[in-house]
Coordinates of C-alpha atoms in Angstrom, one line a residue:
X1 CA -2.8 -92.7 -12.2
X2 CA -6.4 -92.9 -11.4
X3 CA -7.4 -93.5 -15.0
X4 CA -5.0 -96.8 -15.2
X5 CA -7.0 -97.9 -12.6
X6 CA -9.8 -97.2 -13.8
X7 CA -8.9 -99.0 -17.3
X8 CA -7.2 -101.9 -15.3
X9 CA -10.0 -102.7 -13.7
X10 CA -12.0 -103.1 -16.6
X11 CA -9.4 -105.2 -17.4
X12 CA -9.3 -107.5 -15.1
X13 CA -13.2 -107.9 -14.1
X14 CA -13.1 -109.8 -17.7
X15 CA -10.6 -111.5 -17.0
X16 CA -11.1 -112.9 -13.7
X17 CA -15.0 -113.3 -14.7
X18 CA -13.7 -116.0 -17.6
X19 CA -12.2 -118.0 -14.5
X20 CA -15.0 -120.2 -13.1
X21 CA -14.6 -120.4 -9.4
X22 CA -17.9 -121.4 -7.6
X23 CA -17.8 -122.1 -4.3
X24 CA -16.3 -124.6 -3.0
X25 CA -14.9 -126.4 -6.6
X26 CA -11.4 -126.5 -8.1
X27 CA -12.1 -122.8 -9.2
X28 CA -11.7 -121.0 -6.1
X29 CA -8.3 -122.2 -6.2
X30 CA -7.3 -121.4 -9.5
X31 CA -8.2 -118.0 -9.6
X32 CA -6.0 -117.7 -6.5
X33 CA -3.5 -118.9 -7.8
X34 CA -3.9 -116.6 -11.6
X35 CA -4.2 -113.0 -9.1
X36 CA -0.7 -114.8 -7.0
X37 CA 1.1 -115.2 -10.3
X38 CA -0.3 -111.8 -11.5
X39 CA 1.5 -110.1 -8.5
X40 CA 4.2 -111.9 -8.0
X41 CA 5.7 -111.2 -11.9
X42 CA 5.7 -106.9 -10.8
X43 CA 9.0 -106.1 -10.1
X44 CA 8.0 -104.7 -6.3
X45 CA 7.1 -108.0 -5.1
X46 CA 9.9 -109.8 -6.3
X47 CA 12.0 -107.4 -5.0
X48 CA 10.2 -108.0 -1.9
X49 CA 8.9 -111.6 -1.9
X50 CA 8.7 -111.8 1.8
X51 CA 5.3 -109.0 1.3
X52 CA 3.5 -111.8 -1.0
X53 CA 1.5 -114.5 0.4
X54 CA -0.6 -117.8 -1.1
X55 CA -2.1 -118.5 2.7
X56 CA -3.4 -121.9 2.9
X57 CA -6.6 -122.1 4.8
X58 CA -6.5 -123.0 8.4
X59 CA -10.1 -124.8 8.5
X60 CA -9.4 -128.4 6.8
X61 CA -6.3 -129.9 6.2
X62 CA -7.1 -131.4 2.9
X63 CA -8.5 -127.6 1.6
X64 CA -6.9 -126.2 -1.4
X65 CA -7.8 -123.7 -1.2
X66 CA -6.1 -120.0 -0.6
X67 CA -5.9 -116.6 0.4
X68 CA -4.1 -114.1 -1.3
X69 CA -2.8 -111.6 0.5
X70 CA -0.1 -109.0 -0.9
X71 CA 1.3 -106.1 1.4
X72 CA 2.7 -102.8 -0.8
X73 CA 4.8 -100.5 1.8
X74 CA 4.1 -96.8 0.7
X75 CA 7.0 -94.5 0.9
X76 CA 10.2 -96.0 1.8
X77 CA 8.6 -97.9 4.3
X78 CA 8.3 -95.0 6.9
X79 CA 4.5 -95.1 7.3
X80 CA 2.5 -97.0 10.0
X81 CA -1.3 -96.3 8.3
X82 CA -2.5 -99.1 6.6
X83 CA -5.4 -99.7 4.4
X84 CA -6.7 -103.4 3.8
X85 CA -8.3 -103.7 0.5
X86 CA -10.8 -106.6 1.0
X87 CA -12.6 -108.9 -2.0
X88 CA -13.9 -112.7 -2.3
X89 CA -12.6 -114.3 -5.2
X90 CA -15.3 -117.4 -4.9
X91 CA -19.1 -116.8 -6.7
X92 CA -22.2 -118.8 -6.1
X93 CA -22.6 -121.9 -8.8
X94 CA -24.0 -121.3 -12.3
X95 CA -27.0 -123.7 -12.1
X96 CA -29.3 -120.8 -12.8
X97 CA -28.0 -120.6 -16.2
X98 CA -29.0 -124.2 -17.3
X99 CA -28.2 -125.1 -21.2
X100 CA -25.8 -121.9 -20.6
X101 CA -23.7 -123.0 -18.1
X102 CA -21.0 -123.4 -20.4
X103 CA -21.0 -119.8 -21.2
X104 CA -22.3 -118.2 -18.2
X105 CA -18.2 -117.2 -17.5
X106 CA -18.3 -115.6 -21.0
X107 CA -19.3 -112.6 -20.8
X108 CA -19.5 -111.7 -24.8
X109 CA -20.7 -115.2 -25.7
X110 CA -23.4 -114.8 -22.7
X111 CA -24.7 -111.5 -24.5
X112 CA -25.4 -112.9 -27.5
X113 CA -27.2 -116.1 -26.2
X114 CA -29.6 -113.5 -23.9
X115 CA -30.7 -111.5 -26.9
X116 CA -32.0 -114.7 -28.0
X117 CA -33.9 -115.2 -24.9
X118 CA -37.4 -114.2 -23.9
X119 CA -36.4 -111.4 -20.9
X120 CA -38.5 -108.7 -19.1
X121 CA -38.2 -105.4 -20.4
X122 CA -35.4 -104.1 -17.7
X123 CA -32.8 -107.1 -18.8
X124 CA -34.1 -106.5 -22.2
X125 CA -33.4 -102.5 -22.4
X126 CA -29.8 -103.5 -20.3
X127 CA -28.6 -105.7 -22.5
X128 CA -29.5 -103.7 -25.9
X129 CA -28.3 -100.6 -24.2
X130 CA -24.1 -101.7 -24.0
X131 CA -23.5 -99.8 -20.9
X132 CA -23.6 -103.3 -19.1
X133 CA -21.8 -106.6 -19.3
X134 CA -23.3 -110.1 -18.2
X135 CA -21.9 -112.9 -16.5
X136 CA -21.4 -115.0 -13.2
X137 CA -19.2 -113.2 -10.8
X138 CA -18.9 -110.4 -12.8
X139 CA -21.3 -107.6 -10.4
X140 CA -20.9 -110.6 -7.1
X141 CA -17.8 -109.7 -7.1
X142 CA -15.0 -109.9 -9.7
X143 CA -15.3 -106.5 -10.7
X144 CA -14.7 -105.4 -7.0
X145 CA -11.5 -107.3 -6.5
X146 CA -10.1 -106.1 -9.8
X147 CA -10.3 -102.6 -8.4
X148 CA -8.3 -103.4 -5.3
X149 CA -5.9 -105.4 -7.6
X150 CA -5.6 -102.4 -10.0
X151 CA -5.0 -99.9 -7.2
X152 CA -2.9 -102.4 -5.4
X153 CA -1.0 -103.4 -8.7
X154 CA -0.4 -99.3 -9.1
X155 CA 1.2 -98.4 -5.5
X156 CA 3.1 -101.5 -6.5
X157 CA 4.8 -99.8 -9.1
X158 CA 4.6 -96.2 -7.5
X159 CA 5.4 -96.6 -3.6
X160 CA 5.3 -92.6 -3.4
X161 CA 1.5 -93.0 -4.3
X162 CA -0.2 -93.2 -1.4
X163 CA 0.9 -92.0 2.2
X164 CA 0.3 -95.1 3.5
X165 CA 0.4 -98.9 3.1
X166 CA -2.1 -101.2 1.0
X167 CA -2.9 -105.0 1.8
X168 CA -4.5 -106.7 -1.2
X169 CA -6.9 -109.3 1.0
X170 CA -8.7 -112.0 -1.7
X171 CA -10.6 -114.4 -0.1
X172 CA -12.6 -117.7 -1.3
X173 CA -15.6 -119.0 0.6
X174 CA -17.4 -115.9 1.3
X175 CA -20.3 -117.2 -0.2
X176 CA -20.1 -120.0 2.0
X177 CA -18.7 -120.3 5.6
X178 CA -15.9 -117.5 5.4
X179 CA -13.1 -119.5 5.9
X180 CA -11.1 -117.5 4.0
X181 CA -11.2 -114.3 5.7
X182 CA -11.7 -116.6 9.4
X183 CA -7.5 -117.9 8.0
X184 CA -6.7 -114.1 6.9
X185 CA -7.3 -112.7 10.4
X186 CA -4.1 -114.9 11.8
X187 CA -1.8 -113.3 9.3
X188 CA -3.2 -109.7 9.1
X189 CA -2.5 -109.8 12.8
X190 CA 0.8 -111.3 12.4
X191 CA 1.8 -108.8 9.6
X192 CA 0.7 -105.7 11.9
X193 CA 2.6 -106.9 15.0
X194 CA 5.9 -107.4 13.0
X195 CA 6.1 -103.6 11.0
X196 CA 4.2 -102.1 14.3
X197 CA 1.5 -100.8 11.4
X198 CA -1.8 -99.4 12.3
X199 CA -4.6 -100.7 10.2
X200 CA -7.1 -97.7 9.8
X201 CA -9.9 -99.3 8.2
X202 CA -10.8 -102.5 6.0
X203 CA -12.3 -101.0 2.7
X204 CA -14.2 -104.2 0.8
X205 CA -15.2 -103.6 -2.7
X206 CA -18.5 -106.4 -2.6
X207 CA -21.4 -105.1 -5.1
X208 CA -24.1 -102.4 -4.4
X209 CA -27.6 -102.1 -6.1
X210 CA -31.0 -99.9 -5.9
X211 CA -32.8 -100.6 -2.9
X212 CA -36.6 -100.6 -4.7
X213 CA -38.1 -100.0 -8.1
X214 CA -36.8 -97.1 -9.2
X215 CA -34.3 -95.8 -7.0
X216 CA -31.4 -93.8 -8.9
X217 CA -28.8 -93.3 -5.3
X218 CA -25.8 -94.9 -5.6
X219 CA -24.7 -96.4 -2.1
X220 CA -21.3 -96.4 0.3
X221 CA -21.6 -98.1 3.2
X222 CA -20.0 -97.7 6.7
X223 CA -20.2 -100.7 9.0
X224 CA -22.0 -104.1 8.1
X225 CA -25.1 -106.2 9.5
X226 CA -24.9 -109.0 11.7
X227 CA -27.0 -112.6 11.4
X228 CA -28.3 -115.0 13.8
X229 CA -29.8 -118.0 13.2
X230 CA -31.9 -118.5 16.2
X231 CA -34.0 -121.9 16.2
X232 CA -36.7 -124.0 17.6
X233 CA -36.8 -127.7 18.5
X234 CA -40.4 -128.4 19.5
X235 CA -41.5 -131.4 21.6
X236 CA -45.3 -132.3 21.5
X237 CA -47.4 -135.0 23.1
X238 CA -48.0 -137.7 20.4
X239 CA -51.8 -139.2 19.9
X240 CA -53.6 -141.5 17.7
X241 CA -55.5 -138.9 15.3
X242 CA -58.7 -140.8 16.4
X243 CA -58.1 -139.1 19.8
X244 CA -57.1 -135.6 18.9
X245 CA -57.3 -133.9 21.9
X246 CA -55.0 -136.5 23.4
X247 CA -52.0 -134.6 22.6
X248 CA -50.3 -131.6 21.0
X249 CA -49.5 -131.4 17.6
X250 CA -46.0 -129.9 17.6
X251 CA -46.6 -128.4 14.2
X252 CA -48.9 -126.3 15.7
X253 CA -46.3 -125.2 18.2
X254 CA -44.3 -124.2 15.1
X255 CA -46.8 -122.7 12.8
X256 CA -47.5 -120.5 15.8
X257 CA -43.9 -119.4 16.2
X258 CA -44.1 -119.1 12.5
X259 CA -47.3 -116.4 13.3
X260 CA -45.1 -114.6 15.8
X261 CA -41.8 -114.3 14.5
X262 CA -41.9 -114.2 11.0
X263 CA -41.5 -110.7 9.4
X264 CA -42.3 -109.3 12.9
X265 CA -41.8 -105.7 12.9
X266 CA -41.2 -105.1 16.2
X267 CA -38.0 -107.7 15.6
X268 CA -36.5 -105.5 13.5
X269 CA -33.1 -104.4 14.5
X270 CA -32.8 -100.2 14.1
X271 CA -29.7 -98.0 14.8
X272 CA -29.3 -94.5 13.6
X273 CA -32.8 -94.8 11.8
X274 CA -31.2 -97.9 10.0
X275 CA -34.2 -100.6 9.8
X276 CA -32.8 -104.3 9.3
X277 CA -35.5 -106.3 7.4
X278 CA -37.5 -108.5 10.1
X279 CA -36.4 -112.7 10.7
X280 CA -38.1 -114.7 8.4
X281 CA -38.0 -118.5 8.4
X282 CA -35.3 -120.5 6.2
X283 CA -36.6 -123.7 7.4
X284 CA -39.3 -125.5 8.9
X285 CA -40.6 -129.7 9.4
X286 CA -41.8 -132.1 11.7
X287 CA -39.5 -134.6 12.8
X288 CA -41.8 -137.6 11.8
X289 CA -39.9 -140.0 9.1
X290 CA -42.9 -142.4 8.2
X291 CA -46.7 -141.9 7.2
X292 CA -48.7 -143.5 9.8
X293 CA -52.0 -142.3 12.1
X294 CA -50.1 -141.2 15.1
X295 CA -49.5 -137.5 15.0
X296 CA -45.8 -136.0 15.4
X297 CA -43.8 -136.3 18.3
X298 CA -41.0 -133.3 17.4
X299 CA -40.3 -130.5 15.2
X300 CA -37.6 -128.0 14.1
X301 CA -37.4 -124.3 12.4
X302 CA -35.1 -122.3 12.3
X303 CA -35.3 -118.1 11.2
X304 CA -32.6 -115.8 9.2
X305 CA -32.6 -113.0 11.9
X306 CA -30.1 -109.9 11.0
X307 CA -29.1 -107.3 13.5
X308 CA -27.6 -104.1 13.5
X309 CA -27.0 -103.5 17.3
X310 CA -28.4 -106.4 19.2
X311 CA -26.5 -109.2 20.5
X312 CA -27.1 -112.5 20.7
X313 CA -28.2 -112.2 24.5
X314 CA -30.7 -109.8 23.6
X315 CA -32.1 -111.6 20.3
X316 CA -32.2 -114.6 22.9
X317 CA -34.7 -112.8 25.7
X318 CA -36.5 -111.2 22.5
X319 CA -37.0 -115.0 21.1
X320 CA -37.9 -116.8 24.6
X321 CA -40.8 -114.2 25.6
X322 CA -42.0 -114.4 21.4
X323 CA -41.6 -118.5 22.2
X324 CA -43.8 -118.2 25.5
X325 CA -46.7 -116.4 24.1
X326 CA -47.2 -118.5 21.0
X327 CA -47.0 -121.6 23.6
X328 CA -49.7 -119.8 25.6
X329 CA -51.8 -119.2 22.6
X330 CA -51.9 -122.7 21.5
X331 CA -53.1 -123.8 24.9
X332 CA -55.5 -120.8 25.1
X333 CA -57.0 -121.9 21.3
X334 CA -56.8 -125.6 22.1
X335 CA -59.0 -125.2 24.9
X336 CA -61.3 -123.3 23.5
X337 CA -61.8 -125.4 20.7
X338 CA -61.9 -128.6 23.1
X339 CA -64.9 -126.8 24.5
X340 CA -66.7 -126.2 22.2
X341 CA -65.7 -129.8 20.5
X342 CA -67.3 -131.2 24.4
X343 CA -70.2 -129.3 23.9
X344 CA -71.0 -130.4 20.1
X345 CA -70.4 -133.8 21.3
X346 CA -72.2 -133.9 24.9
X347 CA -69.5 -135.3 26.8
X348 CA -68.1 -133.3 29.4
X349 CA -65.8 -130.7 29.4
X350 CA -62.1 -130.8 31.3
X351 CA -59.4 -127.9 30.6
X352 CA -56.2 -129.8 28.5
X353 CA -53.6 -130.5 30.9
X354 CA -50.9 -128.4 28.5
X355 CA -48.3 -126.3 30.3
X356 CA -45.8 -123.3 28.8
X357 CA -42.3 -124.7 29.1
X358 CA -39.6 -123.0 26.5
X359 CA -36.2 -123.4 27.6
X360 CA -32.7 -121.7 26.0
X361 CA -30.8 -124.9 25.4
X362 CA -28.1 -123.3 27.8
X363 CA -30.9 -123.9 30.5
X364 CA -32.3 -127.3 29.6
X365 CA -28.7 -128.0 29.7
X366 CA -27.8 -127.2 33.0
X367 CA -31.1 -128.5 34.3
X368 CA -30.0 -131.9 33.3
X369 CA -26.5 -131.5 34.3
X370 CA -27.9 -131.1 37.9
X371 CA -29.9 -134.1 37.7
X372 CA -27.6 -136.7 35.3
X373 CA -24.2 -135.4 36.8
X374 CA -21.6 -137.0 34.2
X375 CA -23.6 -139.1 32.7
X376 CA -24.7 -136.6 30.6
X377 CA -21.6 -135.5 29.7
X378 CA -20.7 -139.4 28.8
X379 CA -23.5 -139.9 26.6
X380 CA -23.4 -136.2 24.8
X381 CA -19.7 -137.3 24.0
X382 CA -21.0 -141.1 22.7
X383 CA -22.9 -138.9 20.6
X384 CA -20.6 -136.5 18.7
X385 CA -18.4 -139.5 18.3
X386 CA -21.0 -140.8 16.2
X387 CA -21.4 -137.7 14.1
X388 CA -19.1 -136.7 11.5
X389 CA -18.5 -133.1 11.6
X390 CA -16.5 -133.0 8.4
X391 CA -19.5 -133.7 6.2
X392 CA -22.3 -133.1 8.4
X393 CA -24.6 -130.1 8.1
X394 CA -24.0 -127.3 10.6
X395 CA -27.7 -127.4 11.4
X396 CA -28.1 -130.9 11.6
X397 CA -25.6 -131.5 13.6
X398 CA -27.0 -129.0 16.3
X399 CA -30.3 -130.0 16.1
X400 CA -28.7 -133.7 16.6
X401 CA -27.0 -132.1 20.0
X402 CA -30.8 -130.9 20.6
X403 CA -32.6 -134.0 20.2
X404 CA -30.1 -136.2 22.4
X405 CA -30.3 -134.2 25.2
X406 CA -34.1 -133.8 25.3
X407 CA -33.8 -137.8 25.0
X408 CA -32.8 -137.1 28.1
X409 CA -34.6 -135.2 29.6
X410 CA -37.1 -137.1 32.6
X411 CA -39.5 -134.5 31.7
X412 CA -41.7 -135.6 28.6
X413 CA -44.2 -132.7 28.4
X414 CA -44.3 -130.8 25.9
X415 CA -41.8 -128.0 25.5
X416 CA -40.2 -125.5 23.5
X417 CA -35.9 -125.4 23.1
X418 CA -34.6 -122.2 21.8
X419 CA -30.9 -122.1 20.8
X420 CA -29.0 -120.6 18.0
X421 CA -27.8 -123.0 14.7
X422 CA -24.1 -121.7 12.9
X423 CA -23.7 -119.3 11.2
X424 CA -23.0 -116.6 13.4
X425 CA -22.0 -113.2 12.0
X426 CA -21.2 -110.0 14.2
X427 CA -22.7 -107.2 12.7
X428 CA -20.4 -103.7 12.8
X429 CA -22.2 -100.4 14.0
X430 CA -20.1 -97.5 13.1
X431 CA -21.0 -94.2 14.7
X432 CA -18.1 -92.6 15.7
X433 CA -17.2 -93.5 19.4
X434 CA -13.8 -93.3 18.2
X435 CA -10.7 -91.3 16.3
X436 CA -10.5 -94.5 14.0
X437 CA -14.0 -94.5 13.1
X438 CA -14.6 -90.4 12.9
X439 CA -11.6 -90.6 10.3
X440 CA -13.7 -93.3 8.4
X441 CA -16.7 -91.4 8.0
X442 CA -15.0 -88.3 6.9
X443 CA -13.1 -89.9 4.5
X444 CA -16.3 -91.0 3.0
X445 CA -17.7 -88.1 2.9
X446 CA -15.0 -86.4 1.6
X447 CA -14.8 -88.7 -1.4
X448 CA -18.3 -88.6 -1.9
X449 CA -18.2 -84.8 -2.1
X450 CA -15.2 -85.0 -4.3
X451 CA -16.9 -87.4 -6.7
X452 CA -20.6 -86.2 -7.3
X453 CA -20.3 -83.1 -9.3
X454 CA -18.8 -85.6 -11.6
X455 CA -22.2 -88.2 -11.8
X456 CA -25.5 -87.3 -11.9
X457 CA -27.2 -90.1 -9.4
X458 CA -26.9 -89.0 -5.4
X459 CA -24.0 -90.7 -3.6
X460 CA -25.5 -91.4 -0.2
X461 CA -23.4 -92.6 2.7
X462 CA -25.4 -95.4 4.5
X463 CA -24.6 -97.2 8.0
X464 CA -24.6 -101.3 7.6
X465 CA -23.5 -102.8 4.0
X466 CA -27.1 -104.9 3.9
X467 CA -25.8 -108.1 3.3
X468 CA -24.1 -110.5 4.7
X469 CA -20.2 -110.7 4.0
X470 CA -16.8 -110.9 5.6
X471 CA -16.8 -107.8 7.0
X472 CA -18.9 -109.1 9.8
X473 CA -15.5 -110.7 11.2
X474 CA -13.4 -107.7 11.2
X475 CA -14.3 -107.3 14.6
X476 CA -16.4 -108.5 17.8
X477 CA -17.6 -107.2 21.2
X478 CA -15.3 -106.9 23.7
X479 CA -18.5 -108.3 26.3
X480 CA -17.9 -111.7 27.1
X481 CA -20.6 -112.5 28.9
X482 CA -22.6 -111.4 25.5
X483 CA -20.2 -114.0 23.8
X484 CA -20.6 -116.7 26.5
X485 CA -24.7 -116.3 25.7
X486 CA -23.8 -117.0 22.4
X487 CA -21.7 -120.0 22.9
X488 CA -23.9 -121.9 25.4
X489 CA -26.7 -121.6 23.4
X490 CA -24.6 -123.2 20.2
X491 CA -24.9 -127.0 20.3
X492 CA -22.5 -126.8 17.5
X493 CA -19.9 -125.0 19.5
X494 CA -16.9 -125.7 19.2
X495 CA -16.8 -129.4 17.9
X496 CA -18.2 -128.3 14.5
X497 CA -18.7 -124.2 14.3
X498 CA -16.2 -122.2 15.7
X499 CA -15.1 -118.0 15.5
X500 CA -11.7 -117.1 16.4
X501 CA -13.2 -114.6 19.2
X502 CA -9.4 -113.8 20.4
X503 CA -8.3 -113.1 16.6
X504 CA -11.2 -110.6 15.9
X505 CA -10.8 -108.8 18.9
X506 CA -7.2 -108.1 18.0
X507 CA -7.8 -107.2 14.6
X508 CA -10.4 -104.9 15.3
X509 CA -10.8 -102.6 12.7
X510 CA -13.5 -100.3 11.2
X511 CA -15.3 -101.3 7.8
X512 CA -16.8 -99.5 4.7
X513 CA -18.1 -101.1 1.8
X514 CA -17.5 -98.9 -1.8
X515 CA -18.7 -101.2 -4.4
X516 CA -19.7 -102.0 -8.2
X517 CA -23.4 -100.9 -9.2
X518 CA -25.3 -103.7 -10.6
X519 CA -28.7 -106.0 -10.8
X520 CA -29.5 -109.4 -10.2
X521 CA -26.8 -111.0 -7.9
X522 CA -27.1 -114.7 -7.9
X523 CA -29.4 -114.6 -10.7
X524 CA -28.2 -115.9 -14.1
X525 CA -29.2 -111.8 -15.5
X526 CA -26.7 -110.7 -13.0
X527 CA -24.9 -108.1 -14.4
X528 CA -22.5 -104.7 -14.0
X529 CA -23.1 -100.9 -14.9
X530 CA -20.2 -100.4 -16.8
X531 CA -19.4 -96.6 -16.5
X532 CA -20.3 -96.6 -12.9
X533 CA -18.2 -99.6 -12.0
X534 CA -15.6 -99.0 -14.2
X535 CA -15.1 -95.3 -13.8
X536 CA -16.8 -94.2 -10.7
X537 CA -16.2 -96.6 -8.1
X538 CA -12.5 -96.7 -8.7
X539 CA -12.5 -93.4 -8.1
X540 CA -14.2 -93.3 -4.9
X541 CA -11.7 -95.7 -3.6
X542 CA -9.0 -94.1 -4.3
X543 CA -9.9 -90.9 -3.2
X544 CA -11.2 -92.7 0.2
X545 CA -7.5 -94.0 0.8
X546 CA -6.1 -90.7 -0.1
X547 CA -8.1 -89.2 2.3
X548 CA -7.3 -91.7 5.4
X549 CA -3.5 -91.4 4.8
X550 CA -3.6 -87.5 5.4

């Protein structure tokens, strides 16, 4: 059993690696439709056809594209545990590979091109060593959903396998807004309700590498890490660059928060001695469209910010106070060089007339609701009617919401808006507060155990898969008022970005991550350890299942 799995999903990493499906093109649909056909031709599923699904997406009504989601009862039926095998079927584009774009899905016809290729001596020594393989998708994550479809393809045609249920889950647009596994939740949900199953845990198979130079572990992980995009729309005093002092540069506002925040250690996010890498800016400009001598009115940045047990409340209050002192700082510098500019120049000295004001949108918002009634309501609406939120950018179209209602605002000192921009992923702590969750992390372990003697790199079990993925939507918190935060302080919410809160909280369901071993994601070296990934991590995932359904 476990060694046709292991040889099926050699199998088909290749072959779902030669079908081009970048995110968002044509592709993501095809290859949905090739893994469909793939299942629906075993015997099982056409004996049960009602356990086989091609799930349109629920986001768009002109997307293509689909889920595929096939459900294998174990037994004759009699078992309630459940195990949902979870993989993206999408990749990023294959840009990076320039005059090999053509072949950059061709794994054997990608080798040979690299050898002729001036590489750094780790591709170099990979490539000449044939223990890996090359190609887009391959490690990101083909070779991942192969396994699930190997193990799921095999309880197919042995329902005494397992003592338990599988649910294949494959899922396009993880690599861009999740829309995929956002539509899955509906029917997972659906399907659990109508065979009274309980799902024990969401297994996804996404790839896993070294953490630094030379590090030989090989990673499982428990639980995933969260994302927040908090960000900054900065209003400054404009001035004639003649009279400097006459306003405040709002690009100094933003380098400042740009001091404060960016790779702050004290913002990184710990739980159970697990460190999240600090915020670091994605994004930053001044608001200004044409050269001329006046000096910025506005400006915008925004900061990648991962968690692994703050909510967005508390990454709010973290963000205001970190917003307040660098607005403090610039007046306190200001002045002092206004000072010293007065006494260089012999004309006398008067402190700047600046004052801290940072406000959460959520608060600038009701501050204006007070004082505009409906009218602000009225002309917020006028606005959004204006905006296209089918082709807009997510951040755009918040940071349009931000600009309008400071437009609005009577106030026109200088001031400091903090809100959060989509995309909003919940990160998923797994300790053990619960049977479900206990059972997880033994089963892991257990595998683990069962599998090293075998290898000689460590297995380490690790809390949060480190990047982000659709796990992060498996489940939510149950505090509302931590929810509520969230959503008052999204401009975007709900007319263009919007989470199906009521769907996650019903789903619900504990996460692990047992993946591939590679290099290079998103890089046109990526590429897969072969005996690792082909031998190893099957393994480990079937002994994992095994070990829930006891």
């Amino acid at each position: 059993m476990l060694k046709r799995i292991q040889e099926n999903t050699e199998k088909y990493t290749l072959e779902l690696t030669r079908i081009p499906s970048a995110v968002e093109t044509d592709g993501e649909t095809e290859i949905a439709r090739h893994i469909f056909e793939l299942l629906k031709n075993e015997a099982y599923f056409q004996d049960h056809p009602d356990q086989l699904f091609l799930q349109k997406l629920q986001q768009h009504s002109t997307d293509q594209r689909r889920n595929v989601i096939a459900y294998v009862k174990g037994g004759k039926g009699e078992h309630r545990k459940t195990v949902i095998l979870l993989g993206h079927i999408d990749t990023v584009g294959i840009e990076d590979y320039r005059d090999l774009k053509h072949i950059a899905n061709n794994p054997p016809a990608l080798e040979e091109a690299l050898k002729q290729m001036t590489l750094n001596d780790e591709v170099k020594r990979d490539l000449e060593s044939g223990e890996w393989v090359f190609g887009r998708g391959i490690f990101d994550m083909k070779c991942g959903v192969a396994a699930n479809l190997a193990t799921t393809l095999e309880a197919a045609r042995n329902p005494d396998l397992f003592n338990g249920n599988l649910i294949f889950l494959g899922v396009p647009d993880e690599e861009g807004n999740s829309a995929g596994m956002l539509s899955a939740l509906k029917l997972l949900n659906a399907i659990r309700k109508k065979d009274d199953l309980e799902y024990v845990a969401v297994l996804d198979t996404d790839y896993m590498t070294s953490r630094y130079e030379g590090d030989e572990n090989r990673y499982i992980y428990v639980g995933t890490i969260g994302k927040l995009l908090p960000s900054f729309y900065i209003v400054g005093k404009e001035t004639h660059v003649g009279q400097s002092f006459g306003g405040l540069d709002p690009n100094e506002l933003s380098s400042e928060l740009v001091r404060e925040i960016n790779l702050c250690k004290d913002l990184c996010d710990v739980a159970d001695g697990e460190v999240t890498v600090p915020p670091i800016t994605l994004k930053q400009k001044d608001l200004k469209q044409d050269y001329s001598v006046q000096i910025a009115k506005s400006a915008h940045l925004y900061f990648n910010y991962p968690t692994h047990a703050s909510e967005p409340d508390e990454v709010m209050d973290k963000l205001v106070l970190k917003a307040e002192k660098a607005f403090n700082q610039v007046i306190e510098r200001l002045n002092d060089n206004y000072k010293e500019y007065c006494r260089m120049s012999e004309i006398p000295f008067q402190k700047l007339p600046w004052k801290t004001k940072v406000y959460t949108f959520d608060a600038l918002y009701r501050k204006l609701e007070t004082e505009m009634g409906d009218k602000l309501k009225q002309r917020l609406a006028a606005l959004k009617r204006r905006l296209d939120p089918e082709t807009m950018d997510d951040r755009a179209y918040s940071l349009a919401v931000v600009e309008e209602i400071c437009k609005m605002n009577p106030d026109s000192d200088p001031m400091i808006v903090v809100y959060f921009a989509p995309p909003y992923y919940p990160h998923m702590y797994i300790n053990g507060k619960d049977e479900r969750e206990q059972r997880l992390l033994e089963a892991l372990n257990n595998s683990a155990a069962k599998v090293q003697p075998k290898i000689s790199e460590p297995l380490k079990l690790r809390k949060f898969y480190p990047y982000i993925s659709d796990l992060s939507f498996c489940s939510v918190t149950d505090n509302q008022d931590t929810i509520n935060k969230l959503i008052t302080n999204m401009p975007a919410w709900p007319e263009k970005y919007e989470l199906p809160i009521d769907e996650m909280r019903a789903f619900n369901v504990p996460v692990a991550n047992i993946g591939p071993f590679g290099k290079d994601a998103h890089q046109f070296t990526e590429r897969l350890h072969k005996p690792f990934s082909f031998e190893v991590m099957p393994e480990l995932l079937v002994e994992t299942i095994i070990d829930l359904f006891r």
